[in-house]
Coordinates of C-alpha atoms in Angstrom, one line a residue:
M1 CA 88.2 75.5 87.4
H2 CA 91.4 75.4 88.8
N3 CA 93.4 78.4 88.5
F4 CA 97.1 77.6 87.5
F5 CA 98.5 81.0 88.1
Y6 CA 98.5 81.0 91.9
G7 CA 100.8 78.7 94.0
D8 CA 97.8 77.4 95.8
G9 CA 95.4 77.4 93.4
V10 CA 93.2 80.0 95.3
R11 CA 93.1 83.4 93.7
P12 CA 93.9 85.9 96.3
R13 CA 91.0 88.5 97.3
L14 CA 91.8 92.2 96.8
R15 CA 92.5 94.1 99.9
R16 CA 90.0 96.9 100.3
V17 CA 91.1 100.5 100.7
S18 CA 89.8 102.8 103.1
T19 CA 88.0 105.0 101.0
D20 CA 85.6 102.2 99.7
K21 CA 82.5 101.9 101.7
A22 CA 81.9 98.4 103.0
A23 CA 79.3 96.2 100.8
P24 CA 78.6 93.0 99.9
T25 CA 80.4 91.3 96.8
A26 CA 78.1 92.3 93.6
P27 CA 76.3 89.7 92.2
R28 CA 77.6 87.9 89.2
A29 CA 75.9 86.0 86.3
G30 CA 76.4 82.0 86.6
R31 CA 77.5 82.1 90.1
T32 CA 76.1 79.6 92.3
G33 CA 73.9 81.0 94.9
R34 CA 74.0 84.5 93.3
R35 CA 70.9 86.4 91.3
E36 CA 71.4 86.0 87.8
R37 CA 71.2 89.1 85.5
S38 CA 69.1 89.9 82.8
P39 CA 70.7 89.9 79.2
A40 CA 70.3 93.7 79.2
A41 CA 71.8 94.1 82.7
Q42 CA 74.6 91.4 81.9
E43 CA 75.6 93.7 78.6
R44 CA 75.5 96.8 80.6
H45 CA 77.5 95.4 83.2
D46 CA 80.2 94.2 80.7
E47 CA 80.1 97.5 79.1
I48 CA 81.0 99.4 82.2
L49 CA 83.7 96.6 83.1
G50 CA 85.4 97.3 79.4
I51 CA 85.2 101.0 80.2
A52 CA 86.8 100.3 83.5
M53 CA 89.8 98.2 82.2
E54 CA 90.4 101.0 79.7
T55 CA 90.7 103.6 82.2
F56 CA 92.5 101.4 84.9
A57 CA 95.1 100.9 81.9
A58 CA 95.3 104.5 81.2
R59 CA 95.2 106.4 84.5
G60 CA 96.0 103.3 87.0
Y61 CA 93.6 102.5 89.9
G62 CA 94.5 105.3 92.0
K63 CA 94.2 108.0 89.6
A64 CA 91.2 106.8 87.9
S65 CA 87.9 107.7 89.4
L66 CA 84.8 106.3 89.7
A67 CA 83.4 109.7 88.0
E68 CA 85.1 109.3 85.2
I69 CA 84.0 105.8 84.5
A70 CA 80.4 106.4 85.3
D71 CA 80.6 109.5 82.8
R72 CA 82.3 107.8 80.1
A73 CA 79.4 104.7 80.6
G74 CA 76.7 107.5 80.6
L75 CA 75.6 106.9 84.2
T76 CA 75.7 108.4 87.6
Q77 CA 78.3 107.1 90.1
A78 CA 75.2 105.2 91.6
G79 CA 74.6 103.6 88.6
V80 CA 78.0 102.1 88.4
L81 CA 77.9 101.0 92.2
H82 CA 74.5 99.4 91.6
Y83 CA 76.4 96.8 89.5
F84 CA 79.7 96.9 91.4
H85 CA 79.1 97.9 94.8
S86 CA 82.4 99.6 95.2
K87 CA 85.6 100.7 93.3
A88 CA 87.7 97.8 94.7
N89 CA 85.0 95.4 93.7
L90 CA 85.1 96.9 90.1
L91 CA 89.0 96.4 90.2
T92 CA 88.4 92.5 91.2
E93 CA 86.2 92.0 88.2
V94 CA 88.6 93.7 85.6
L95 CA 91.4 91.2 87.0
D96 CA 89.2 88.4 87.1
L97 CA 88.4 89.2 83.3
R98 CA 92.3 89.3 82.6
D99 CA 93.0 86.0 84.6
A100 CA 90.0 84.5 82.2
T101 CA 92.1 85.2 79.4
D102 CA 95.1 83.5 80.6
I103 CA 93.4 80.3 81.5
A104 CA 91.6 80.4 78.2
D105 CA 95.0 80.3 76.5
L106 CA 96.2 77.7 78.9
G107 CA 93.6 75.4 78.3
P108 CA 92.6 72.6 80.8
E109 CA 95.7 70.8 81.1
R110 CA 98.9 72.7 80.9
P111 CA 101.8 71.5 78.8
R112 CA 104.6 69.8 80.6
G113 CA 108.4 70.1 80.7
L114 CA 109.9 72.3 77.9
A115 CA 106.4 72.1 76.3
F116 CA 105.4 75.0 78.8
L117 CA 108.1 77.0 78.1
R118 CA 107.2 76.9 74.5
H119 CA 103.6 77.9 75.6
L120 CA 105.4 80.9 77.3
V121 CA 106.8 82.0 74.0
D122 CA 103.3 81.4 72.3
T123 CA 101.7 83.6 75.0
A124 CA 104.3 86.5 74.2
R125 CA 103.2 86.2 70.5
R126 CA 99.6 86.3 71.5
N127 CA 100.2 89.4 73.9
A128 CA 101.1 91.5 71.0
E129 CA 97.6 91.2 69.4
R130 CA 95.9 92.4 72.9
E131 CA 97.8 95.6 74.0
G132 CA 94.9 96.9 76.2
I133 CA 95.1 93.7 78.5
I134 CA 99.1 93.9 78.7
R135 CA 98.6 97.6 79.4
L136 CA 96.4 96.8 82.0
Y137 CA 98.6 94.1 83.7
T138 CA 101.6 96.7 83.4
V139 CA 100.1 99.5 84.8
L140 CA 98.5 97.7 87.7
S141 CA 101.1 95.5 88.7
A142 CA 103.8 98.4 89.0
E143 CA 101.2 100.5 90.9
S144 CA 100.6 97.8 93.4
V145 CA 104.1 98.3 95.1
T146 CA 102.7 101.5 96.7
D147 CA 101.2 101.5 100.2
D148 CA 98.0 100.4 100.6
H149 CA 97.3 99.2 97.2
P150 CA 94.3 96.9 97.0
A151 CA 95.7 94.8 94.4
Q152 CA 99.2 94.4 96.1
S153 CA 98.4 90.8 97.7
Y154 CA 96.9 90.0 94.5
F155 CA 100.0 90.7 92.6
R156 CA 102.3 89.2 95.2
N157 CA 100.7 85.8 94.8
R158 CA 100.3 85.7 91.0
Y159 CA 103.8 86.4 90.5
A160 CA 104.7 83.5 93.2
G161 CA 102.3 81.4 91.6
L162 CA 103.8 82.2 88.3
R163 CA 107.5 81.3 89.6
D164 CA 106.4 78.4 91.1
L165 CA 104.5 77.0 87.7
V166 CA 107.7 77.7 85.3
A167 CA 110.1 76.0 88.3
E168 CA 107.3 73.1 88.1
A169 CA 107.7 73.0 84.2
L170 CA 111.7 73.1 84.7
T171 CA 111.7 70.3 87.2
E172 CA 109.6 68.3 84.7
A173 CA 112.1 69.0 82.1
C174 CA 114.9 67.5 84.4
A175 CA 113.1 64.6 85.2
R176 CA 112.6 64.0 81.5
G177 CA 116.3 64.7 80.6
E178 CA 115.4 67.5 78.4
T179 CA 117.8 69.8 80.1
S180 CA 120.5 69.6 82.9
E181 CA 119.7 68.0 86.3
D182 CA 121.7 70.7 88.0
L183 CA 119.4 73.5 86.8
D184 CA 118.5 76.1 89.7
V185 CA 115.1 75.8 88.6
R186 CA 113.9 78.9 91.2
G187 CA 116.6 81.2 89.9
A188 CA 115.7 80.2 86.1
A189 CA 111.9 80.7 86.8
S190 CA 112.3 84.3 88.4
A191 CA 114.6 85.2 85.2
I192 CA 111.8 83.9 82.8
V193 CA 109.1 85.8 84.4
A194 CA 111.2 89.0 84.8
V195 CA 112.1 88.8 81.0
M196 CA 108.5 88.6 80.0
D197 CA 107.4 91.3 82.2
G198 CA 110.5 93.7 81.2
L199 CA 109.8 92.9 77.1
Q200 CA 106.0 94.1 77.9
V201 CA 107.0 97.2 79.3
Q202 CA 109.8 97.9 76.3
W203 CA 107.0 96.8 73.6
L204 CA 104.5 99.3 75.2
L205 CA 106.7 102.0 75.1
D206 CA 107.8 101.2 71.3
P207 CA 106.1 98.3 69.9
G208 CA 108.1 98.5 66.4
A209 CA 111.4 98.2 68.3
V210 CA 110.4 94.6 70.2
D211 CA 109.5 91.5 69.0
M212 CA 108.1 89.7 72.5
A213 CA 108.0 86.2 71.2
A214 CA 111.1 86.2 69.6
S215 CA 113.2 87.8 72.5
T216 CA 111.2 85.8 74.9
D217 CA 112.3 82.5 72.8
R218 CA 116.1 83.7 72.7
V219 CA 116.3 84.3 76.2
I220 CA 114.9 80.7 77.4
E221 CA 117.1 78.9 74.5
A222 CA 120.2 80.9 75.9
L223 CA 119.5 80.4 79.5
L224 CA 118.9 76.3 78.9
E225 CA 121.7 76.2 76.7
S226 CA 124.1 77.7 79.2
M227 CA 122.9 75.3 81.7
R228 CA 123.0 72.0 79.4
K229 CA 126.5 73.1 79.2
G230 CA 126.9 73.4 83.1

């Protein structure tokens, strides 16, 4: 499936950190040429993945340990590595799961023009119902700016892809006469992505004080209105 969240359509690979032992990628169910898991093994895999997602969201990648994840799963560290081979591979699958949620929300064909901006407002509304995923994204994206973080390239490419996607939708809106033809689509795209991320941080800190959907809608409308007035 085409991943709309990266500019080149290719999901970036995570950079391995020196503390991880070199190992082949963990097999995943349903991938061509890779071993299928039994239902019991798949259930166990998914259980560990859910625990890892919660742990990374609460503690960040750097402070979360395989020992902690293994203990919560009732396994040894070797047991966790049997399924994921390394901590970096575990992070890869956590981010895969996060991406799958976004892709499912978007559907097979993304909305065009201003309809895509309305989709962003809907996304902000749905995000208020999935705190764990939003906390995970916020913690890991902030942590990724540190030296040698294995997800640094992932988030750099993801943000570039998001800016490209919003800029493309704004370009379509200009071509359709839905907004000003003089629109700085790159600048507007960066502003919209920044607003959505900033609102997520504020909402995580004080959910009752922030309506992410309403604030996203207000900012997008104000931005477009200022551009219509030229």
